[in-house]
Coordinates of C-alpha atoms in Angstrom, one line a residue:
X1 CA 0.0 0.0 0.0
X2 CA 2.8 2.4 1.0
X3 CA 4.8 1.6 -2.1
X4 CA 1.8 2.1 -4.2
X5 CA 1.2 5.6 -2.8
X6 CA 4.9 6.5 -3.3
X7 CA 4.9 5.3 -6.9
X8 CA 1.8 7.4 -7.5
X9 CA 3.2 10.6 -6.1
X10 CA 6.8 10.3 -7.4
X11 CA 6.0 11.5 -11.0
X12 CA 4.5 14.7 -9.6
X13 CA 7.7 15.5 -7.7
X14 CA 9.8 14.7 -10.7
X15 CA 7.7 16.9 -13.0
X16 CA 8.0 19.7 -10.4
X17 CA 11.8 19.5 -10.1
X18 CA 12.4 18.9 -13.8
X19 CA 10.4 21.4 -15.9
X20 CA 10.3 20.6 -19.7
X21 CA 10.1 24.2 -20.9
X22 CA 13.1 25.6 -22.7
X23 CA 14.6 29.1 -22.9
X24 CA 16.0 31.3 -25.6
X25 CA 19.6 30.5 -26.5
X26 CA 20.6 34.2 -26.9
X27 CA 20.0 37.4 -24.9
X28 CA 17.3 40.0 -25.9
X29 CA 17.8 42.1 -29.0
X30 CA 19.2 45.6 -28.3
X31 CA 17.3 47.0 -31.3
X32 CA 14.0 45.2 -31.5
X33 CA 12.5 45.3 -28.0
X34 CA 9.1 43.7 -28.8
X35 CA 7.3 41.7 -31.4
X36 CA 3.4 41.7 -31.3
X37 CA 1.4 39.2 -33.4
X38 CA -1.9 40.1 -35.0
X39 CA -4.9 38.2 -33.6
X40 CA -5.0 34.6 -34.7
X41 CA -8.4 35.3 -36.3
X42 CA -6.6 37.5 -38.9
X43 CA -4.4 34.7 -40.2
X44 CA -4.7 34.1 -43.9
X45 CA -4.7 30.5 -45.0
X46 CA -4.6 28.9 -48.4
X47 CA -3.4 25.6 -50.0
X48 CA -4.9 23.5 -47.4
X49 CA -3.1 20.1 -47.0
X50 CA 0.2 21.4 -48.2
X51 CA 3.3 22.5 -46.4
X52 CA 6.9 23.8 -46.7
X53 CA 6.6 27.2 -48.6
X54 CA 10.2 28.6 -48.8
X55 CA 9.6 31.9 -50.6
X56 CA 11.5 34.6 -52.6
X57 CA 10.7 38.0 -54.3
X58 CA 10.9 37.6 -58.1
X59 CA 12.0 40.1 -60.8
X60 CA 8.4 40.4 -62.0
X61 CA 7.2 41.5 -58.5
X62 CA 5.6 38.1 -57.8
X63 CA 6.6 35.9 -54.9
X64 CA 7.7 32.3 -55.8
X65 CA 7.4 29.4 -53.5
X66 CA 7.2 25.6 -53.5
X67 CA 4.9 23.3 -51.6
X68 CA 5.2 19.7 -50.5
X69 CA 3.0 16.7 -49.6
X70 CA -0.1 18.2 -51.0
X71 CA -2.1 19.4 -54.0
X72 CA -1.1 23.0 -53.9
X73 CA -3.4 26.0 -54.4
X74 CA -6.8 26.1 -56.0
X75 CA -7.5 24.8 -58.5
X76 CA -5.6 21.9 -57.0
X77 CA -3.3 19.7 -59.0
X78 CA -4.8 16.2 -59.4
X79 CA -1.9 14.3 -57.9
X80 CA -0.4 14.9 -54.5
X81 CA 3.1 16.2 -55.0
X82 CA 6.2 16.1 -52.9
X83 CA 7.5 19.1 -54.8
X84 CA 5.2 21.6 -56.6
X85 CA 5.6 25.2 -57.4
X86 CA 3.4 28.3 -57.1
X87 CA 3.3 32.1 -57.7
X88 CA 1.9 34.5 -55.1
X89 CA 0.6 38.0 -55.9
X90 CA -1.0 40.8 -54.1
X91 CA -0.6 42.3 -50.6
X92 CA -0.6 40.0 -47.5
X93 CA -4.2 41.0 -46.8
X94 CA -5.5 40.1 -50.3
X95 CA -3.5 37.3 -51.7
X96 CA -3.9 35.5 -55.0
X97 CA -2.0 32.3 -55.8
X98 CA -1.6 29.9 -58.7
X99 CA 0.2 26.6 -59.2
X100 CA 3.0 26.6 -61.7
X101 CA 3.0 23.2 -63.5
X102 CA 6.5 22.0 -64.1
X103 CA 8.1 19.0 -65.7
X104 CA 10.3 18.6 -62.6
X105 CA 7.5 18.1 -60.1
X106 CA 8.3 15.4 -57.7
X107 CA 6.2 12.7 -55.9
X108 CA 6.9 10.8 -52.7
X109 CA 5.5 11.3 -49.2
X110 CA 7.6 12.6 -46.4
X111 CA 11.3 11.8 -46.4
X112 CA 10.8 9.6 -49.5
X113 CA 10.3 12.6 -51.8
X114 CA 12.5 15.6 -52.8
X115 CA 11.2 18.9 -51.3
X116 CA 12.2 22.5 -51.4
X117 CA 14.0 24.0 -48.4
X118 CA 15.3 27.3 -49.9
X119 CA 14.2 29.6 -52.7
X120 CA 16.0 32.6 -54.1
X121 CA 15.9 34.7 -57.3
X122 CA 19.1 36.4 -58.5
X123 CA 19.3 38.3 -61.8
X124 CA 16.1 36.6 -63.1
X125 CA 17.3 33.1 -62.3
X126 CA 15.3 31.2 -59.7
X127 CA 17.5 29.0 -57.4
X128 CA 16.2 26.3 -55.2
X129 CA 17.7 24.1 -52.5
X130 CA 16.1 20.7 -52.4
X131 CA 16.2 18.5 -49.3
X132 CA 15.7 14.7 -49.2
X133 CA 18.0 14.7 -52.2
X134 CA 18.6 11.0 -51.6
X135 CA 14.9 10.3 -51.4
X136 CA 15.5 9.2 -47.8
X137 CA 15.5 12.4 -45.8
X138 CA 19.2 13.3 -46.3
X139 CA 21.4 15.6 -48.4
X140 CA 20.8 18.9 -50.2
X141 CA 20.9 19.5 -53.9
X142 CA 20.8 22.7 -55.9
X143 CA 18.5 23.4 -58.9
X144 CA 17.9 26.5 -61.0
X145 CA 15.2 27.8 -63.4
X146 CA 15.5 30.5 -66.1
X147 CA 11.7 30.5 -66.9
X148 CA 10.1 31.2 -63.5
X149 CA 9.9 27.7 -62.2
X150 CA 8.4 26.0 -65.3
X151 CA 11.6 24.0 -66.0
X152 CA 14.6 23.2 -63.8
X153 CA 18.1 22.0 -64.1
X154 CA 19.6 20.1 -61.2
X155 CA 23.3 20.2 -60.2
X156 CA 25.1 16.9 -60.7
X157 CA 26.5 17.0 -57.1
X158 CA 24.9 17.1 -53.6
X159 CA 25.9 18.2 -50.1
X160 CA 26.2 14.9 -48.2
X161 CA 27.0 16.9 -45.0
X162 CA 23.8 19.0 -44.9
X163 CA 20.1 18.1 -44.9
X164 CA 18.2 21.4 -44.8
X165 CA 19.8 24.2 -46.7
X166 CA 18.0 27.6 -47.1
X167 CA 19.0 30.9 -48.7
X168 CA 19.3 34.3 -47.0
X169 CA 16.8 36.5 -48.9
X170 CA 17.3 40.2 -49.6
X171 CA 15.1 42.5 -51.8
X172 CA 13.4 42.0 -55.1
X173 CA 15.5 39.9 -57.4
X174 CA 18.3 40.0 -54.8
X175 CA 18.4 43.8 -54.7
X176 CA 20.1 45.2 -51.7
X177 CA 22.5 42.3 -51.2
X178 CA 25.7 43.5 -49.6
X179 CA 28.2 41.9 -51.8
X180 CA 28.6 39.5 -54.8
X181 CA 27.9 36.4 -52.7
X182 CA 24.8 34.3 -52.1
X183 CA 24.5 33.1 -48.5
X184 CA 23.0 29.8 -47.2
X185 CA 22.4 28.5 -43.7
X186 CA 21.8 24.9 -42.7
X187 CA 21.7 22.8 -39.5
X188 CA 25.0 21.0 -39.1
X189 CA 23.4 17.6 -39.9
X190 CA 22.8 15.5 -43.1
X191 CA 19.2 15.0 -42.1
X192 CA 16.2 17.3 -42.6
X193 CA 14.4 15.5 -39.7
X194 CA 16.9 15.3 -36.9
X195 CA 18.0 18.5 -35.0
X196 CA 21.6 19.4 -34.5
X197 CA 23.5 21.6 -32.0
X198 CA 23.9 24.6 -34.3
X199 CA 23.7 26.2 -37.8
X200 CA 26.4 26.5 -40.5
X201 CA 26.8 29.5 -42.8
X202 CA 28.3 29.2 -46.2
X203 CA 28.4 31.2 -49.4
X204 CA 29.3 31.2 -53.1
X205 CA 29.7 33.9 -55.8
X206 CA 26.4 34.9 -57.4
X207 CA 27.3 33.6 -60.8
X208 CA 28.9 30.4 -59.6
X209 CA 26.4 28.7 -57.4
X210 CA 26.4 25.6 -59.6
X211 CA 30.1 25.1 -58.9
X212 CA 30.6 23.0 -55.8
X213 CA 34.3 24.1 -55.5
X214 CA 33.2 27.8 -55.3
X215 CA 31.7 27.5 -51.9
X216 CA 33.2 29.0 -48.8
X217 CA 32.3 28.1 -45.2
X218 CA 32.2 30.2 -42.1
X219 CA 34.9 29.1 -39.7
X220 CA 34.6 31.5 -36.8
X221 CA 36.1 34.9 -36.2
X222 CA 39.6 36.3 -36.0
X223 CA 41.0 38.4 -33.2
X224 CA 39.4 41.5 -34.7
X225 CA 36.0 40.0 -34.8
X226 CA 36.0 39.5 -38.6
X227 CA 34.6 36.4 -40.1
X228 CA 37.0 33.7 -41.3
X229 CA 36.1 31.9 -44.5
X230 CA 37.5 28.6 -45.7
X231 CA 37.1 26.4 -48.7
X232 CA 37.6 23.3 -46.5
X233 CA 34.2 22.1 -45.4
X234 CA 35.8 20.2 -42.6
X235 CA 36.9 23.5 -41.0
X236 CA 33.4 24.9 -40.8
X237 CA 32.1 26.3 -37.5
X238 CA 28.7 27.3 -36.0
X239 CA 27.4 30.7 -36.7
X240 CA 24.5 30.0 -34.3
X241 CA 24.7 27.6 -31.4
X242 CA 21.6 26.0 -30.0
X243 CA 22.0 22.4 -28.6
X244 CA 19.4 20.1 -30.0
X245 CA 17.6 23.2 -31.3
X246 CA 18.8 23.6 -34.8
X247 CA 16.5 22.2 -37.5
X248 CA 14.3 24.0 -40.0
X249 CA 14.5 27.8 -40.5
X250 CA 14.0 30.8 -42.8
X251 CA 16.1 34.0 -42.9
X252 CA 15.7 37.4 -44.6
X253 CA 17.2 40.9 -44.3
X254 CA 15.1 43.8 -42.9
X255 CA 16.8 46.6 -44.7
X256 CA 15.2 49.6 -42.9
X257 CA 16.3 48.2 -39.6
X258 CA 19.6 46.9 -40.8
X259 CA 18.9 43.5 -39.2
X260 CA 18.9 39.9 -40.4
X261 CA 15.6 38.3 -39.2
X262 CA 15.9 34.5 -38.6
X263 CA 12.9 32.3 -37.9
X264 CA 13.8 29.0 -36.4
X265 CA 11.6 26.1 -35.6
X266 CA 11.8 24.7 -32.1
X267 CA 12.0 20.9 -32.6
X268 CA 9.5 18.8 -30.7
X269 CA 12.0 16.7 -28.8
X270 CA 9.3 14.9 -26.9
X271 CA 7.8 13.4 -30.1
X272 CA 9.0 10.7 -32.4
X273 CA 8.8 13.3 -35.2
X274 CA 10.7 16.3 -33.9
X275 CA 10.3 18.1 -37.2
X276 CA 6.5 18.1 -37.2
X277 CA 5.3 21.3 -35.6
X278 CA 2.5 22.0 -38.1
X279 CA -0.2 21.9 -35.5
X280 CA 1.5 22.8 -32.2
X281 CA 4.9 23.8 -31.0
X282 CA 7.2 26.8 -30.7
X283 CA 9.8 28.8 -32.4
X284 CA 12.3 31.6 -32.0
X285 CA 12.9 34.8 -34.0
X286 CA 16.4 36.2 -33.8
X287 CA 18.2 39.2 -35.2
X288 CA 21.8 40.3 -36.0
X289 CA 23.6 43.0 -37.9
X290 CA 25.5 40.5 -40.0
X291 CA 24.8 36.9 -41.2
X292 CA 27.4 35.6 -38.7
X293 CA 26.0 37.6 -35.7
X294 CA 26.1 38.5 -33.0
X295 CA 22.7 36.9 -32.7
X296 CA 20.1 38.1 -30.2
X297 CA 16.5 37.1 -29.4
X298 CA 13.4 39.1 -30.7
X299 CA 10.8 36.5 -29.8
X300 CA 10.7 33.1 -28.3
X301 CA 7.9 30.7 -27.4
X302 CA 7.7 27.0 -26.5
X303 CA 4.1 26.9 -27.5
X304 CA 2.5 29.4 -29.9
X305 CA -1.3 30.2 -29.8
X306 CA -1.6 28.4 -33.1
X307 CA 0.3 25.7 -34.9
X308 CA 3.6 27.3 -36.0
X309 CA 4.3 25.0 -38.9
X310 CA 7.6 23.3 -39.6
X311 CA 8.9 26.2 -41.7
X312 CA 8.6 29.9 -41.6
X313 CA 10.1 33.1 -43.0
X314 CA 9.4 36.9 -43.4
X315 CA 9.2 37.7 -47.2
X316 CA 11.0 41.0 -47.8
X317 CA 8.2 42.1 -50.2
X318 CA 5.8 42.1 -47.3
X319 CA 7.9 44.3 -45.0
X320 CA 6.8 47.9 -44.5
X321 CA 9.1 50.8 -45.7
X322 CA 10.0 51.5 -42.1
X323 CA 10.7 47.8 -41.4
X324 CA 8.3 47.8 -38.4
X325 CA 5.7 45.6 -40.0
X326 CA 6.5 42.2 -41.3
X327 CA 4.4 39.2 -42.3
X328 CA 5.3 35.6 -41.4
X329 CA 4.7 33.0 -44.0
X330 CA 4.5 29.6 -42.2
X331 CA 3.0 26.2 -42.8
X332 CA 0.8 26.1 -39.7
X333 CA -2.2 23.8 -39.8
X334 CA -0.7 22.2 -42.9
X335 CA -1.5 25.3 -45.0
X336 CA 0.1 28.4 -46.6
X337 CA -0.5 30.7 -43.7
X338 CA 0.3 34.5 -43.2
X339 CA 0.3 36.4 -40.0
X340 CA 1.3 40.1 -39.4
X341 CA 4.0 41.0 -36.9
X342 CA 4.6 44.5 -35.5
X343 CA 7.9 45.5 -34.1
X344 CA 8.9 48.0 -31.5
X345 CA 12.4 49.4 -31.7
X346 CA 14.6 50.7 -28.9
X347 CA 14.7 54.5 -28.7
X348 CA 18.4 54.5 -28.5
X349 CA 18.9 52.1 -31.4
X350 CA 20.9 53.4 -34.4
X351 CA 19.0 52.6 -37.6
X352 CA 19.6 53.3 -41.2
X353 CA 18.2 56.5 -42.7
X354 CA 15.3 55.1 -44.6
X355 CA 14.0 57.2 -47.6
X356 CA 11.1 55.4 -49.2
X357 CA 11.7 57.0 -52.7
X358 CA 15.2 55.6 -52.8
X359 CA 15.4 51.8 -53.0
X360 CA 17.8 49.1 -53.7
X361 CA 20.8 50.7 -52.0
X362 CA 22.8 47.8 -50.5
X363 CA 24.1 47.6 -47.0
X364 CA 27.7 48.3 -46.3
X365 CA 30.0 45.6 -47.8
X366 CA 30.7 42.5 -45.8
X367 CA 34.3 42.1 -45.1
X368 CA 35.8 39.2 -47.0
X369 CA 39.4 38.1 -46.7
X370 CA 39.0 36.1 -49.9
X371 CA 39.3 37.5 -53.4
X372 CA 36.1 39.2 -54.7
X373 CA 33.9 36.9 -56.7
X374 CA 33.7 36.8 -60.5
X375 CA 30.2 37.7 -61.4
X376 CA 30.4 37.0 -65.2
X377 CA 30.3 33.2 -65.0
X378 CA 27.6 32.0 -67.3
X379 CA 25.0 29.4 -66.3
X380 CA 25.8 26.0 -67.7
X381 CA 24.0 25.2 -70.9
X382 CA 20.9 23.1 -70.1
X383 CA 20.8 19.7 -71.7
X384 CA 17.7 18.7 -73.5
X385 CA 16.0 22.1 -73.0
X386 CA 16.5 21.7 -69.2
X387 CA 14.0 18.9 -69.0
X388 CA 14.7 15.3 -68.4
X389 CA 18.5 15.9 -68.7
X390 CA 21.2 13.7 -67.3
X391 CA 22.0 16.4 -64.8
X392 CA 18.4 16.5 -63.5
X393 CA 17.8 12.8 -63.2
X394 CA 14.1 13.5 -63.6
X395 CA 12.0 12.0 -66.4
X396 CA 10.2 14.1 -68.9
X397 CA 6.6 14.9 -68.0
X398 CA 3.9 16.7 -69.9
X399 CA 3.8 20.4 -69.1
X400 CA 0.5 22.2 -68.5
X401 CA -0.2 25.9 -69.0
X402 CA -0.2 28.2 -66.0
X403 CA -3.7 28.3 -64.6
X404 CA -5.5 31.6 -63.9
X405 CA -5.1 32.5 -60.2
X406 CA -8.4 31.7 -58.5
X407 CA -7.5 31.0 -54.9
X408 CA -7.9 34.5 -53.4
X409 CA -8.7 35.7 -49.9
X410 CA -10.6 38.9 -48.9
X411 CA -9.1 41.2 -46.3
X412 CA -9.8 40.0 -42.8
X413 CA -12.2 42.0 -40.7
X414 CA -10.7 44.3 -38.0
X415 CA -10.4 42.6 -34.7
X416 CA -8.8 43.1 -31.3
X417 CA -5.1 43.0 -31.0
X418 CA -3.1 40.6 -28.9
X419 CA -1.3 41.8 -25.8
X420 CA 2.5 42.3 -26.4
X421 CA 4.5 39.1 -26.0
X422 CA 8.0 39.9 -25.0
X423 CA 10.6 37.2 -25.6
X424 CA 11.1 34.7 -22.8
X425 CA 14.7 34.8 -22.0
X426 CA 16.6 32.7 -19.6
X427 CA 17.6 34.8 -16.6
X428 CA 21.0 33.3 -16.7
X429 CA 21.8 34.9 -20.0
X430 CA 24.4 37.8 -19.8
X431 CA 23.5 41.2 -21.2
X432 CA 24.7 42.0 -24.7
X433 CA 28.3 43.0 -24.4
X434 CA 29.4 46.4 -25.7
X435 CA 33.1 45.6 -26.0
X436 CA 35.0 42.8 -27.6
X437 CA 35.1 39.9 -25.2
X438 CA 37.2 36.8 -25.2
X439 CA 34.9 33.9 -25.8
X440 CA 34.7 31.2 -23.2
X441 CA 34.7 28.6 -25.9
X442 CA 36.5 30.0 -29.0
X443 CA 34.8 29.3 -32.4
X444 CA 37.4 29.6 -35.0
X445 CA 39.1 27.8 -37.8
X446 CA 42.0 26.9 -35.4
X447 CA 39.6 25.5 -32.8
X448 CA 37.2 23.2 -34.6
X449 CA 34.2 21.6 -33.1
X450 CA 34.4 18.4 -31.3
X451 CA 35.2 15.3 -33.3
X452 CA 31.6 14.1 -32.8
X453 CA 30.1 17.2 -34.2
X454 CA 32.6 17.9 -37.0
X455 CA 33.7 14.5 -38.1
X456 CA 33.3 13.7 -41.8
X457 CA 29.7 12.6 -42.3
X458 CA 29.2 9.5 -44.2
X459 CA 26.2 8.7 -46.4
X460 CA 25.1 6.1 -44.0
X461 CA 24.8 8.7 -41.2
X462 CA 22.6 9.9 -42.9
X463 CA 12.9 41.7 -48.2
X464 CA 7.7 45.5 -48.8
X465 CA 9.0 47.1 -52.1
X466 CA 12.6 47.0 -53.0
X467 CA 14.3 48.0 -49.9
X468 CA 17.1 50.5 -49.1
X469 CA 20.0 49.4 -47.2
X470 CA 21.7 51.1 -44.3
X471 CA 23.5 54.4 -45.0
X472 CA 25.6 54.1 -41.9
X473 CA 28.2 51.5 -41.0
X474 CA 26.9 48.6 -39.0
X475 CA 27.9 48.1 -35.4
X476 CA 31.2 46.3 -34.9
X477 CA 30.9 42.6 -34.7
X478 CA 31.3 41.4 -31.2
X479 CA 32.7 38.0 -30.3
X480 CA 29.9 36.5 -28.3
X481 CA 30.7 33.9 -25.6
X482 CA 29.3 30.5 -26.4
X483 CA 25.8 30.4 -24.8
X484 CA 25.5 28.2 -21.8
X485 CA 22.5 26.0 -21.5
X486 CA 20.3 26.9 -18.6
X487 CA 20.6 23.4 -17.2
X488 CA 24.3 24.0 -16.6
X489 CA 24.0 27.3 -14.8
X490 CA 25.3 27.0 -11.2
X491 CA 22.3 28.9 -9.7
X492 CA 19.8 26.8 -11.6
X493 CA 21.6 23.7 -10.5
X494 CA 21.5 24.8 -6.8
X495 CA 17.8 25.7 -6.9
X496 CA 17.1 22.4 -8.6
X497 CA 19.2 20.5 -6.0
X498 CA 17.4 22.3 -3.1
X499 CA 14.0 21.5 -4.6
X500 CA 15.0 17.9 -5.1
X501 CA 16.1 17.7 -1.4
X502 CA 12.9 19.3 -0.2
X503 CA 10.9 16.9 -2.4
X504 CA 12.7 13.9 -1.0
X505 CA 12.2 15.1 2.6
X506 CA 8.5 15.4 1.9
X507 CA 8.4 11.9 0.5
X508 CA 10.2 10.5 3.5
X509 CA 7.9 12.4 5.9
X510 CA 4.9 11.1 4.1
X511 CA 6.1 7.5 4.1
X512 CA 6.9 7.6 7.8
X513 CA 3.5 9.0 8.6
X514 CA 1.8 6.3 6.5
X515 CA 3.9 3.6 8.2
X516 CA 2.8 5.0 11.6
X517 CA -0.8 4.9 10.7
X518 CA -0.3 1.4 9.4
X519 CA 1.3 0.3 12.7

């Protein structure tokens, strides 16, 4: 009887002393002090039954995206696709969308089918990162289209080391990019379904994305806080550290604020499908002045008021001229979903001088110790008119004309606004430093990650309108100390230990009392 009571009460004490909630991996943003979401009743939803939706701003002012595991937008395609394409037009309050039929559409449910994880248009060429490139949930592969997603050419190589690559998006047709490179971020994992401990940043010249040897990998910072780039993929280092929290994400540049905005899924570690947060879960929104940081937290939640989806990003076309209004595109409820976010900026924050009549001015150049890229490299000639080529490994399929957009949504009725939701930050996080610090755990090319994290990975292991960039120099890059998980903080451990002792004493007292009654 006594053992039965103890076994019944013990889980409650364990749940009390071991909370499952997590905290943000970085301190609060010194620039964006609050993010307020529009009411959930205002969310626009389309393409029910489909997900993914990486998105970019095209040269023709349309947004281009790709969907997966569904039939796309209305009128729906007859066959469920693992990879389908679509064009989005209009403002975020009155969207119209149309499927783009392509000979490179893919089939295959879940990890068994190729899907898009990144989308970017540069100089009229649409680039796409595909995940599940091995049709088994692993590897990334590049593809490009010169006719707005109707036909595609696939690279004849893949990244075995990475499973979920996604581009950093700037303005329309890549306007406002800071230099001649295209930047990509990815979890440091070959899988699109298993979280890793951090994200990797790499880049290639704009005209040479199809050349595997042209890629350079972020390898930490030097003594002056400048990024180190290496052509050796084994020397790569994290540009964002989040133990067991790096999985799917979307990143874009808010030019009026001069900040990179990075949406990151919070993996559901308590589920056998940590990547599936379409119907419930959390995420973080982080910002930084440069793609390599220093990163800070704008918004963080373990459990959003609606399903956050497994992917999300803020299209630059749907950012306001002052940068204070953005719209999140996410796959919540297994649909193309859009929700407005309103930002509050710190009064003391130094922001670019935004003049709405002057657009497409790039941010200050990003320092690069490597030679400047050659931008006159032509695209490789497509074989067989880019369809069914040996490079694509995709059979020819009949091509249908672009349907007239019919799936449209009316503007939502005005409703109440949600109360501000400041980011939840671990109290143990130090304030953002104002001077160069010596990192407690150096991240550099000379101090690589642990062998477990950085060992060679085998195959078996499976930007509203065109925006103006800052007219002032960015803040100097600060070398940030490696964030310490809340569970390893001494104060947190002490409190947890005291709570554990108190709980055990209560258990002993309860047991002795029950034994006395029994006697």
